[in-house]
Amino acid sequence: MHPAPFAYKAPHSVAEAIQLLRSHEDSKILAGGHSLIPALKLRLTQPAMLIDISKISSLRGIRRENGKIIIGSATTHREIEKSHLVAEASPLLASLAPQIGDVQVRHRGTFGGSLAHADPAGDWPAAALAVDAELVIAGAHGTRTVHAADFFTGMLTTVIHPDEILTEIRVPGDGTPGIYLKHRNAASGYATVGVAVTASHDHGHIGKVTIAVTGATSVAFRASGAEHALNGHAVSAHLLDEAAAHAADGLECLSDIHAPAAYRSQLVKVMVRRALGTLLHA
Ligand SMILES: Cc1cc2nc3c(=O)[nH]c(=O)nc-3n(C[C@H](O)[C@H](O)[C@H](O)COP(=O)(O)OP(=O)(O)OC[C@H]3O[C@@H](n4cnc5c(N)ncnc54)[C@H](O)[C@@H]3O)c2cc1C
């Protein structure tokens, strides 16, 4: 199906893009287009204007600043996958990036687009939660910074207002070990369940573990019960078994043609256990 007709603008600055968003009520940001264009073709959304942010160079790139890694929202999945800085400073992000779609998707799709889209099966939301990312959002009155924990408000929804743009994402750059494990839908490659885990440990004692899950429920979440069961304790296989066994407690898992809720719930437990075992060697 063809999309409904729309006007197209490609501004060269964030200020210009915000001005366009404000002066055209029914407008939408176009980043990599790999979620938006399929939705346009299915006529799930019919904006009157698309504002293409791919010409705004300030939204692209990866740099280190005050110990953090700053990633422009229009940076592609592939640029993150290929970044030596990300590989060294954020093993979790480096582990996730190559698992998104295929190489064509990764060349077009963007970090910020994935977060702003908030697909329940999207991979980046889990990583953003696990590393406590800070998301910088620009609007007519300046910028505001939102923690990942407060950013996702439900299926396909975030705190970004219609006249705002996600400009950059800040993640810790301390090299904390992390891993993303994904049970891929065989047809689409999206996560049936994906788990993003970071863990620091010292002389057999767990410092801090973070566990975030995508694909299982309508919005990605932190498995805080399992995290609390681990933090500060001595590493043992029994401890990891116990924590993982409770990682899906209280969840209302999604059920669809790809996987029933009980299967997703079981995947959460199994994959959290595998990720913990890999990072904590138990
Ligand atoms: C075949 C295929 C396979 C895929 N496989 C995977 C996969 O395995 N895992 C996965 O996570 N994703 C997958 N995707 C989705 C892909 O990662 C998309 O690139 C991503 O979800 C959206 O990013 P985008 O840059 O393409 O955003 P777009 O499609 O351009 O935009 C998506 C939405 O976000 C809004 N938006 C975009 N950027 C901003 C911004 N900076 N500020 C405010 N709003 C913004 C847009 O207005 C739109 O509503 C796949 C897509 C395809 C087509």
mmCIF file with all atom_site columns, N, CA, C and O and ligand atoms in Angstrom, residues 28-37 53 73 77 99-101 105 108-110 112-114 116-117 121-124 160 164-166 182 188-190, ligand 1:
data_model
loop_
_atom_site.group_PDB
_atom_site.id
_atom_site.type_symbol
_atom_site.label_atom_id
_atom_site.label_alt_id
_atom_site.label_comp_id
_atom_site.label_asym_id
_atom_site.label_entity_id
_atom_site.label_seq_id
_atom_site.pdbx_PDB_ins_code
_atom_site.Cartn_x
_atom_site.Cartn_y
_atom_site.Cartn_z
_atom_site.occupancy
_atom_site.B_iso_or_equiv
_atom_site.pdbx_formal_charge
_atom_site.auth_seq_id
_atom_site.auth_comp_id
_atom_site.auth_asym_id
_atom_site.auth_atom_id
_atom_site.pdbx_PDB_model_num
ATOM   1   N N   . LYS A 1 28  ? 5.402  15.027  11.839 1.00 0.00 ? 28  LYS A N   1
ATOM   2   C CA  . LYS A 1 28  ? 6.126  13.974  12.553 1.00 0.00 ? 28  LYS A CA  1
ATOM   3   C C   . LYS A 1 28  ? 7.586  13.986  12.146 1.00 0.00 ? 28  LYS A C   1
ATOM   4   O O   . LYS A 1 28  ? 7.912  14.255  10.986 1.00 0.00 ? 28  LYS A O   1
ATOM   5   N N   . ILE A 1 29  ? 8.443  13.652  13.106 1.00 0.00 ? 29  ILE A N   1
ATOM   6   C CA  . ILE A 1 29  ? 9.871  13.502  12.815 1.00 0.00 ? 29  ILE A CA  1
ATOM   7   C C   . ILE A 1 29  ? 10.090 12.216  12.019 1.00 0.00 ? 29  ILE A C   1
ATOM   8   O O   . ILE A 1 29  ? 9.524  11.171  12.340 1.00 0.00 ? 29  ILE A O   1
ATOM   9   N N   . LEU A 1 30  ? 10.933 12.319  10.993 1.00 0.00 ? 30  LEU A N   1
ATOM   10  C CA  . LEU A 1 30  ? 11.394 11.134  10.261 1.00 0.00 ? 30  LEU A CA  1
ATOM   11  C C   . LEU A 1 30  ? 12.887 10.985  10.546 1.00 0.00 ? 30  LEU A C   1
ATOM   12  O O   . LEU A 1 30  ? 13.659 11.900  10.269 1.00 0.00 ? 30  LEU A O   1
ATOM   13  N N   . ALA A 1 31  ? 13.279 9.845   11.112 1.00 0.00 ? 31  ALA A N   1
ATOM   14  C CA  . ALA A 1 31  ? 14.714 9.605   11.363 1.00 0.00 ? 31  ALA A CA  1
ATOM   15  C C   . ALA A 1 31  ? 15.182 8.577   10.339 1.00 0.00 ? 31  ALA A C   1
ATOM   16  O O   . ALA A 1 31  ? 15.325 8.891   9.159  1.00 0.00 ? 31  ALA A O   1
ATOM   17  N N   . GLY A 1 32  ? 15.366 7.316   10.750 1.00 0.00 ? 32  GLY A N   1
ATOM   18  C CA  . GLY A 1 32  ? 15.772 6.291   9.785  1.00 0.00 ? 32  GLY A CA  1
ATOM   19  C C   . GLY A 1 32  ? 14.608 5.786   8.952  1.00 0.00 ? 32  GLY A C   1
ATOM   20  O O   . GLY A 1 32  ? 14.797 5.156   7.910  1.00 0.00 ? 32  GLY A O   1
ATOM   21  N N   . GLY A 1 33  ? 13.398 6.028   9.424  1.00 0.00 ? 33  GLY A N   1
ATOM   22  C CA  . GLY A 1 33  ? 12.194 5.641   8.683  1.00 0.00 ? 33  GLY A CA  1
ATOM   23  C C   . GLY A 1 33  ? 11.867 4.156   8.752  1.00 0.00 ? 33  GLY A C   1
ATOM   24  O O   . GLY A 1 33  ? 10.905 3.710   8.135  1.00 0.00 ? 33  GLY A O   1
ATOM   25  N N   . HIS A 1 34  ? 12.646 3.394   9.516  1.00 0.00 ? 34  HIS A N   1
ATOM   26  C CA  . HIS A 1 34  ? 12.448 1.946   9.483  1.00 0.00 ? 34  HIS A CA  1
ATOM   27  C C   . HIS A 1 34  ? 11.326 1.452   10.383 1.00 0.00 ? 34  HIS A C   1
ATOM   28  O O   . HIS A 1 34  ? 10.991 0.264   10.366 1.00 0.00 ? 34  HIS A O   1
ATOM   29  N N   . SER A 1 35  ? 10.732 2.324   11.153 1.00 0.00 ? 35  SER A N   1
ATOM   30  C CA  . SER A 1 35  ? 9.475  2.000   11.833 1.00 0.00 ? 35  SER A CA  1
ATOM   31  C C   . SER A 1 35  ? 8.369  2.888   11.282 1.00 0.00 ? 35  SER A C   1
ATOM   32  O O   . SER A 1 35  ? 7.244  2.441   11.072 1.00 0.00 ? 35  SER A O   1
ATOM   33  N N   . LEU A 1 36  ? 8.701  4.150   11.012 1.00 0.00 ? 36  LEU A N   1
ATOM   34  C CA  . LEU A 1 36  ? 7.671  5.097   10.574 1.00 0.00 ? 36  LEU A CA  1
ATOM   35  C C   . LEU A 1 36  ? 7.172  4.786   9.160  1.00 0.00 ? 36  LEU A C   1
ATOM   36  O O   . LEU A 1 36  ? 5.963  4.812   8.902  1.00 0.00 ? 36  LEU A O   1
ATOM   37  N N   . ILE A 1 37  ? 8.080  4.485   8.241  1.00 0.00 ? 37  ILE A N   1
ATOM   38  C CA  . ILE A 1 37  ? 7.627  4.290   6.851  1.00 0.00 ? 37  ILE A CA  1
ATOM   39  C C   . ILE A 1 37  ? 6.711  3.061   6.723  1.00 0.00 ? 37  ILE A C   1
ATOM   40  O O   . ILE A 1 37  ? 5.654  3.156   6.089  1.00 0.00 ? 37  ILE A O   1
ATOM   41  N N   . ILE A 1 53  ? 15.122 14.488  9.954  1.00 0.00 ? 53  ILE A N   1
ATOM   42  C CA  . ILE A 1 53  ? 16.215 15.058  10.762 1.00 0.00 ? 53  ILE A CA  1
ATOM   43  C C   . ILE A 1 53  ? 17.594 14.534  10.329 1.00 0.00 ? 53  ILE A C   1
ATOM   44  O O   . ILE A 1 53  ? 18.589 14.833  10.973 1.00 0.00 ? 53  ILE A O   1
ATOM   45  N N   . SER A 1 73  ? 21.018 11.398  18.771 1.00 0.00 ? 73  SER A N   1
ATOM   46  C CA  . SER A 1 73  ? 19.826 10.560  18.573 1.00 0.00 ? 73  SER A CA  1
ATOM   47  C C   . SER A 1 73  ? 19.743 9.983   17.165 1.00 0.00 ? 73  SER A C   1
ATOM   48  O O   . SER A 1 73  ? 19.174 8.920   16.962 1.00 0.00 ? 73  SER A O   1
ATOM   49  N N   . HIS A 1 77  ? 22.250 2.494   14.194 1.00 0.00 ? 77  HIS A N   1
ATOM   50  C CA  . HIS A 1 77  ? 22.609 1.267   14.923 1.00 0.00 ? 77  HIS A CA  1
ATOM   51  C C   . HIS A 1 77  ? 24.000 0.793   14.472 1.00 0.00 ? 77  HIS A C   1
ATOM   52  O O   . HIS A 1 77  ? 24.804 0.330   15.265 1.00 0.00 ? 77  HIS A O   1
ATOM   53  N N   . GLN A 1 99  ? 22.782 -7.067  16.985 1.00 0.00 ? 99  GLN A N   1
ATOM   54  C CA  . GLN A 1 99  ? 21.644 -7.998  17.011 1.00 0.00 ? 99  GLN A CA  1
ATOM   55  C C   . GLN A 1 99  ? 20.366 -7.375  16.457 1.00 0.00 ? 99  GLN A C   1
ATOM   56  O O   . GLN A 1 99  ? 19.320 -8.018  16.400 1.00 0.00 ? 99  GLN A O   1
ATOM   57  N N   . ILE A 1 100 ? 20.431 -6.101  16.068 1.00 0.00 ? 100 ILE A N   1
ATOM   58  C CA  . ILE A 1 100 ? 19.229 -5.447  15.535 1.00 0.00 ? 100 ILE A CA  1
ATOM   59  C C   . ILE A 1 100 ? 19.057 -5.799  14.057 1.00 0.00 ? 100 ILE A C   1
ATOM   60  O O   . ILE A 1 100 ? 19.980 -5.593  13.253 1.00 0.00 ? 100 ILE A O   1
ATOM   61  N N   . GLY A 1 101 ? 17.888 -6.313  13.718 1.00 0.00 ? 101 GLY A N   1
ATOM   62  C CA  . GLY A 1 101 ? 17.510 -6.556  12.322 1.00 0.00 ? 101 GLY A CA  1
ATOM   63  C C   . GLY A 1 101 ? 18.640 -7.172  11.511 1.00 0.00 ? 101 GLY A C   1
ATOM   64  O O   . GLY A 1 101 ? 19.277 -8.134  11.922 1.00 0.00 ? 101 GLY A O   1
ATOM   65  N N   . VAL A 1 105 ? 19.021 -2.701  7.821  1.00 0.00 ? 105 VAL A N   1
ATOM   66  C CA  . VAL A 1 105 ? 18.226 -2.016  8.858  1.00 0.00 ? 105 VAL A CA  1
ATOM   67  C C   . VAL A 1 105 ? 19.158 -1.201  9.751  1.00 0.00 ? 105 VAL A C   1
ATOM   68  O O   . VAL A 1 105 ? 18.880 -0.043  10.084 1.00 0.00 ? 105 VAL A O   1
ATOM   69  N N   . ARG A 1 108 ? 20.299 2.223   8.441  1.00 0.00 ? 108 ARG A N   1
ATOM   70  C CA  . ARG A 1 108 ? 19.318 3.315   8.351  1.00 0.00 ? 108 ARG A CA  1
ATOM   71  C C   . ARG A 1 108 ? 18.719 3.661   9.718  1.00 0.00 ? 108 ARG A C   1
ATOM   72  O O   . ARG A 1 108 ? 18.520 4.827   10.038 1.00 0.00 ? 108 ARG A O   1
ATOM   73  N N   . GLY A 1 109 ? 18.378 2.636   10.492 1.00 0.00 ? 109 GLY A N   1
ATOM   74  C CA  . GLY A 1 109 ? 17.672 2.861   11.761 1.00 0.00 ? 109 GLY A CA  1
ATOM   75  C C   . GLY A 1 109 ? 18.559 3.580   12.761 1.00 0.00 ? 109 GLY A C   1
ATOM   76  O O   . GLY A 1 109 ? 19.778 3.421   12.769 1.00 0.00 ? 109 GLY A O   1
ATOM   77  N N   . THR A 1 110 ? 17.945 4.394   13.609 1.00 0.00 ? 110 THR A N   1
ATOM   78  C CA  . THR A 1 110 ? 18.721 5.213   14.541 1.00 0.00 ? 110 THR A CA  1
ATOM   79  C C   . THR A 1 110 ? 18.418 4.844   15.992 1.00 0.00 ? 110 THR A C   1
ATOM   80  O O   . THR A 1 110 ? 17.334 4.348   16.319 1.00 0.00 ? 110 THR A O   1
ATOM   81  N N   . GLY A 1 112 ? 18.032 6.987   18.501 1.00 0.00 ? 112 GLY A N   1
ATOM   82  C CA  . GLY A 1 112 ? 16.950 7.827   19.018 1.00 0.00 ? 112 GLY A CA  1
ATOM   83  C C   . GLY A 1 112 ? 15.596 7.430   18.460 1.00 0.00 ? 112 GLY A C   1
ATOM   84  O O   . GLY A 1 112 ? 14.583 7.472   19.168 1.00 0.00 ? 112 GLY A O   1
ATOM   85  N N   . GLY A 1 113 ? 15.568 7.029   17.187 1.00 0.00 ? 113 GLY A N   1
ATOM   86  C CA  . GLY A 1 113 ? 14.299 6.618   16.578 1.00 0.00 ? 113 GLY A CA  1
ATOM   87  C C   . GLY A 1 113 ? 13.735 5.397   17.273 1.00 0.00 ? 113 GLY A C   1
ATOM   88  O O   . GLY A 1 113 ? 12.531 5.304   17.535 1.00 0.00 ? 113 GLY A O   1
ATOM   89  N N   . SER A 1 114 ? 14.608 4.469   17.604 1.00 0.00 ? 114 SER A N   1
ATOM   90  C CA  . SER A 1 114 ? 14.163 3.254   18.284 1.00 0.00 ? 114 SER A CA  1
ATOM   91  C C   . SER A 1 114 ? 13.619 3.582   19.676 1.00 0.00 ? 114 SER A C   1
ATOM   92  O O   . SER A 1 114 ? 12.578 3.064   20.083 1.00 0.00 ? 114 SER A O   1
ATOM   93  N N   . ALA A 1 116 ? 12.464 6.569   20.731 1.00 0.00 ? 116 ALA A N   1
ATOM   94  C CA  . ALA A 1 116 ? 11.254 7.392   20.615 1.00 0.00 ? 116 ALA A CA  1
ATOM   95  C C   . ALA A 1 116 ? 10.057 6.551   20.176 1.00 0.00 ? 116 ALA A C   1
ATOM   96  O O   . ALA A 1 116 ? 8.926  6.809   20.571 1.00 0.00 ? 116 ALA A O   1
ATOM   97  N N   . HIS A 1 117 ? 10.322 5.537   19.372 1.00 0.00 ? 117 HIS A N   1
ATOM   98  C CA  . HIS A 1 117 ? 9.238  4.682   18.873 1.00 0.00 ? 117 HIS A CA  1
ATOM   99  C C   . HIS A 1 117 ? 8.691  3.781   19.992 1.00 0.00 ? 117 HIS A C   1
ATOM   100 O O   . HIS A 1 117 ? 7.507  3.470   20.030 1.00 0.00 ? 117 HIS A O   1
ATOM   101 N N   . ALA A 1 121 ? 8.833  -4.629  21.405 1.00 0.00 ? 121 ALA A N   1
ATOM   102 C CA  . ALA A 1 121 ? 9.842  -5.640  21.077 1.00 0.00 ? 121 ALA A CA  1
ATOM   103 C C   . ALA A 1 121 ? 11.157 -5.003  20.636 1.00 0.00 ? 121 ALA A C   1
ATOM   104 O O   . ALA A 1 121 ? 12.054 -5.697  20.175 1.00 0.00 ? 121 ALA A O   1
ATOM   105 N N   . GLY A 1 122 ? 11.273 -3.680  20.755 1.00 0.00 ? 122 GLY A N   1
ATOM   106 C CA  . GLY A 1 122 ? 12.511 -2.999  20.365 1.00 0.00 ? 122 GLY A CA  1
ATOM   107 C C   . GLY A 1 122 ? 13.641 -3.373  21.321 1.00 0.00 ? 122 GLY A C   1
ATOM   108 O O   . GLY A 1 122 ? 13.411 -3.612  22.511 1.00 0.00 ? 122 GLY A O   1
ATOM   109 N N   . ASP A 1 123 ? 14.849 -3.398  20.798 1.00 0.00 ? 123 ASP A N   1
ATOM   110 C CA  . ASP A 1 123 ? 15.990 -3.817  21.622 1.00 0.00 ? 123 ASP A CA  1
ATOM   111 C C   . ASP A 1 123 ? 16.542 -2.685  22.494 1.00 0.00 ? 123 ASP A C   1
ATOM   112 O O   . ASP A 1 123 ? 16.835 -2.893  23.675 1.00 0.00 ? 123 ASP A O   1
ATOM   113 N N   . TRP A 1 124 ? 16.699 -1.468  21.905 1.00 0.00 ? 124 TRP A N   1
ATOM   114 C CA  . TRP A 1 124 ? 17.379 -0.398  22.649 1.00 0.00 ? 124 TRP A CA  1
ATOM   115 C C   . TRP A 1 124 ? 16.692 -0.003  23.955 1.00 0.00 ? 124 TRP A C   1
ATOM   116 O O   . TRP A 1 124 ? 17.381 0.370   24.925 1.00 0.00 ? 124 TRP A O   1
ATOM   117 N N   . ILE A 1 160 ? 8.051  12.202  25.282 1.00 0.00 ? 160 ILE A N   1
ATOM   118 C CA  . ILE A 1 160 ? 8.339  13.246  24.278 1.00 0.00 ? 160 ILE A CA  1
ATOM   119 C C   . ILE A 1 160 ? 7.020  13.885  23.822 1.00 0.00 ? 160 ILE A C   1
ATOM   120 O O   . ILE A 1 160 ? 6.097  13.177  23.407 1.00 0.00 ? 160 ILE A O   1
ATOM   121 N N   . GLU A 1 164 ? 8.521  18.221  20.386 1.00 0.00 ? 164 GLU A N   1
ATOM   122 C CA  . GLU A 1 164 ? 9.875  18.058  20.932 1.00 0.00 ? 164 GLU A CA  1
ATOM   123 C C   . GLU A 1 164 ? 10.661 17.024  20.117 1.00 0.00 ? 164 GLU A C   1
ATOM   124 O O   . GLU A 1 164 ? 10.082 16.194  19.420 1.00 0.00 ? 164 GLU A O   1
ATOM   125 N N   . ILE A 1 165 ? 11.986 17.099  20.286 1.00 0.00 ? 165 ILE A N   1
ATOM   126 C CA  . ILE A 1 165 ? 12.883 16.162  19.596 1.00 0.00 ? 165 ILE A CA  1
ATOM   127 C C   . ILE A 1 165 ? 13.847 15.558  20.615 1.00 0.00 ? 165 ILE A C   1
ATOM   128 O O   . ILE A 1 165 ? 14.423 16.286  21.437 1.00 0.00 ? 165 ILE A O   1
ATOM   129 N N   . LEU A 1 166 ? 14.006 14.263  20.551 1.00 0.00 ? 166 LEU A N   1
ATOM   130 C CA  . LEU A 1 166 ? 15.055 13.607  21.343 1.00 0.00 ? 166 LEU A CA  1
ATOM   131 C C   . LEU A 1 166 ? 16.372 13.925  20.647 1.00 0.00 ? 166 LEU A C   1
ATOM   132 O O   . LEU A 1 166 ? 16.528 13.629  19.455 1.00 0.00 ? 166 LEU A O   1
ATOM   133 N N   . LYS A 1 182 ? 19.088 -12.184 23.208 1.00 0.00 ? 182 LYS A N   1
ATOM   134 C CA  . LYS A 1 182 ? 17.803 -11.990 22.534 1.00 0.00 ? 182 LYS A CA  1
ATOM   135 C C   . LYS A 1 182 ? 17.318 -13.304 21.959 1.00 0.00 ? 182 LYS A C   1
ATOM   136 O O   . LYS A 1 182 ? 18.074 -14.010 21.295 1.00 0.00 ? 182 LYS A O   1
ATOM   137 N N   . SER A 1 188 ? 10.866 -11.951 11.825 1.00 0.00 ? 188 SER A N   1
ATOM   138 C CA  . SER A 1 188 ? 11.154 -10.510 11.813 1.00 0.00 ? 188 SER A CA  1
ATOM   139 C C   . SER A 1 188 ? 12.503 -10.165 12.425 1.00 0.00 ? 188 SER A C   1
ATOM   140 O O   . SER A 1 188 ? 13.063 -9.103  12.146 1.00 0.00 ? 188 SER A O   1
ATOM   141 N N   . GLY A 1 189 ? 13.018 -11.017 13.282 1.00 0.00 ? 189 GLY A N   1
ATOM   142 C CA  . GLY A 1 189 ? 14.263 -10.694 13.981 1.00 0.00 ? 189 GLY A CA  1
ATOM   143 C C   . GLY A 1 189 ? 14.042 -9.873  15.239 1.00 0.00 ? 189 GLY A C   1
ATOM   144 O O   . GLY A 1 189 ? 14.965 -9.662  16.022 1.00 0.00 ? 189 GLY A O   1
ATOM   145 N N   . TYR A 1 190 ? 12.829 -9.372  15.434 1.00 0.00 ? 190 TYR A N   1
ATOM   146 C CA  . TYR A 1 190 ? 12.536 -8.628  16.664 1.00 0.00 ? 190 TYR A CA  1
ATOM   147 C C   . TYR A 1 190 ? 12.612 -9.577  17.868 1.00 0.00 ? 190 TYR A C   1
ATOM   148 O O   . TYR A 1 190 ? 12.514 -10.797 17.717 1.00 0.00 ? 190 TYR A O   1
HETATM 149 C C1  . LIG B 2 .   ? 13.006 -5.376  8.599  1.00 0.00 ? 1   LIG B C1  1
HETATM 150 C C2  . LIG B 2 .   ? 13.173 -4.647  9.911  1.00 0.00 ? 1   LIG B C2  1
HETATM 151 C C3  . LIG B 2 .   ? 13.737 -5.325  10.982 1.00 0.00 ? 1   LIG B C3  1
HETATM 152 C C4  . LIG B 2 .   ? 13.893 -4.674  12.206 1.00 0.00 ? 1   LIG B C4  1
HETATM 153 N N1  . LIG B 2 .   ? 14.439 -5.374  13.246 1.00 0.00 ? 1   LIG B N1  1
HETATM 154 C C5  . LIG B 2 .   ? 14.571 -4.763  14.441 1.00 0.00 ? 1   LIG B C5  1
HETATM 155 C C6  . LIG B 2 .   ? 15.135 -5.457  15.548 1.00 0.00 ? 1   LIG B C6  1
HETATM 156 O O1  . LIG B 2 .   ? 15.557 -6.615  15.459 1.00 0.00 ? 1   LIG B O1  1
HETATM 157 N N2  . LIG B 2 .   ? 15.217 -4.796  16.732 1.00 0.00 ? 1   LIG B N2  1
HETATM 158 C C7  . LIG B 2 .   ? 14.791 -3.503  16.882 1.00 0.00 ? 1   LIG B C7  1
HETATM 159 O O2  . LIG B 2 .   ? 14.892 -2.956  17.976 1.00 0.00 ? 1   LIG B O2  1
HETATM 160 N N3  . LIG B 2 .   ? 14.283 -2.820  15.839 1.00 0.00 ? 1   LIG B N3  1
HETATM 161 C C8  . LIG B 2 .   ? 14.165 -3.409  14.633 1.00 0.00 ? 1   LIG B C8  1
HETATM 162 N N4  . LIG B 2 .   ? 13.656 -2.706  13.575 1.00 0.00 ? 1   LIG B N4  1
HETATM 163 C C9  . LIG B 2 .   ? 13.274 -1.294  13.784 1.00 0.00 ? 1   LIG B C9  1
HETATM 164 C C10 . LIG B 2 .   ? 14.474 -0.399  13.533 1.00 0.00 ? 1   LIG B C10 1
HETATM 165 O O3  . LIG B 2 .   ? 15.424 -0.558  14.557 1.00 0.00 ? 1   LIG B O3  1
HETATM 166 C C11 . LIG B 2 .   ? 14.044 1.072   13.478 1.00 0.00 ? 1   LIG B C11 1
HETATM 167 O O4  . LIG B 2 .   ? 15.107 1.711   12.887 1.00 0.00 ? 1   LIG B O4  1
HETATM 168 C C12 . LIG B 2 .   ? 13.741 1.748   14.786 1.00 0.00 ? 1   LIG B C12 1
HETATM 169 O O5  . LIG B 2 .   ? 12.756 1.089   15.521 1.00 0.00 ? 1   LIG B O5  1
HETATM 170 C C13 . LIG B 2 .   ? 13.210 3.169   14.568 1.00 0.00 ? 1   LIG B C13 1
HETATM 171 O O6  . LIG B 2 .   ? 14.269 4.001   14.254 1.00 0.00 ? 1   LIG B O6  1
HETATM 172 P P1  . LIG B 2 .   ? 14.220 4.927   12.992 1.00 0.00 ? 1   LIG B P1  1
HETATM 173 O O7  . LIG B 2 .   ? 15.417 5.787   13.068 1.00 0.00 ? 1   LIG B O7  1
HETATM 174 O O8  . LIG B 2 .   ? 14.051 4.104   11.787 1.00 0.00 ? 1   LIG B O8  1
HETATM 175 O O9  . LIG B 2 .   ? 12.931 5.829   13.312 1.00 0.00 ? 1   LIG B O9  1
HETATM 176 P P2  . LIG B 2 .   ? 11.717 6.254   12.386 1.00 0.00 ? 1   LIG B P2  1
HETATM 177 O O10 . LIG B 2 .   ? 11.073 5.052   11.808 1.00 0.00 ? 1   LIG B O10 1
HETATM 178 O O11 . LIG B 2 .   ? 12.123 7.329   11.458 1.00 0.00 ? 1   LIG B O11 1
HETATM 179 O O12 . LIG B 2 .   ? 10.770 6.900   13.513 1.00 0.00 ? 1   LIG B O12 1
HETATM 180 C C14 . LIG B 2 .   ? 10.110 6.094   14.461 1.00 0.00 ? 1   LIG B C14 1
HETATM 181 C C15 . LIG B 2 .   ? 9.258  6.987   15.372 1.00 0.00 ? 1   LIG B C15 1
HETATM 182 O O13 . LIG B 2 .   ? 10.076 7.747   16.247 1.00 0.00 ? 1   LIG B O13 1
HETATM 183 C C16 . LIG B 2 .   ? 9.900  9.157   16.029 1.00 0.00 ? 1   LIG B C16 1
HETATM 184 N N5  . LIG B 2 .   ? 11.243 9.735   16.114 1.00 0.00 ? 1   LIG B N5  1
HETATM 185 C C17 . LIG B 2 .   ? 12.345 9.300   15.462 1.00 0.00 ? 1   LIG B C17 1
HETATM 186 N N6  . LIG B 2 .   ? 13.422 9.994   15.848 1.00 0.00 ? 1   LIG B N6  1
HETATM 187 C C18 . LIG B 2 .   ? 12.988 10.898  16.758 1.00 0.00 ? 1   LIG B C18 1
HETATM 188 C C19 . LIG B 2 .   ? 13.646 11.901  17.534 1.00 0.00 ? 1   LIG B C19 1
HETATM 189 N N7  . LIG B 2 .   ? 14.966 12.097  17.452 1.00 0.00 ? 1   LIG B N7  1
HETATM 190 N N8  . LIG B 2 .   ? 12.893 12.650  18.377 1.00 0.00 ? 1   LIG B N8  1
HETATM 191 C C20 . LIG B 2 .   ? 11.563 12.440  18.477 1.00 0.00 ? 1   LIG B C20 1
HETATM 192 N N9  . LIG B 2 .   ? 10.889 11.501  17.782 1.00 0.00 ? 1   LIG B N9  1
HETATM 193 C C21 . LIG B 2 .   ? 11.598 10.741  16.931 1.00 0.00 ? 1   LIG B C21 1
HETATM 194 C C22 . LIG B 2 .   ? 9.246  9.283   14.660 1.00 0.00 ? 1   LIG B C22 1
HETATM 195 O O14 . LIG B 2 .   ? 8.451  10.454  14.564 1.00 0.00 ? 1   LIG B O14 1
HETATM 196 C C23 . LIG B 2 .   ? 8.410  8.018   14.613 1.00 0.00 ? 1   LIG B C23 1
HETATM 197 O O15 . LIG B 2 .   ? 7.211  8.205   15.318 1.00 0.00 ? 1   LIG B O15 1
HETATM 198 C C24 . LIG B 2 .   ? 13.486 -3.320  12.349 1.00 0.00 ? 1   LIG B C24 1
HETATM 199 C C25 . LIG B 2 .   ? 12.930 -2.640  11.260 1.00 0.00 ? 1   LIG B C25 1
HETATM 200 C C26 . LIG B 2 .   ? 12.776 -3.291  10.049 1.00 0.00 ? 1   LIG B C26 1
HETATM 201 C C27 . LIG B 2 .   ? 12.182 -2.534  8.897  1.00 0.00 ? 1   LIG B C27 1
#
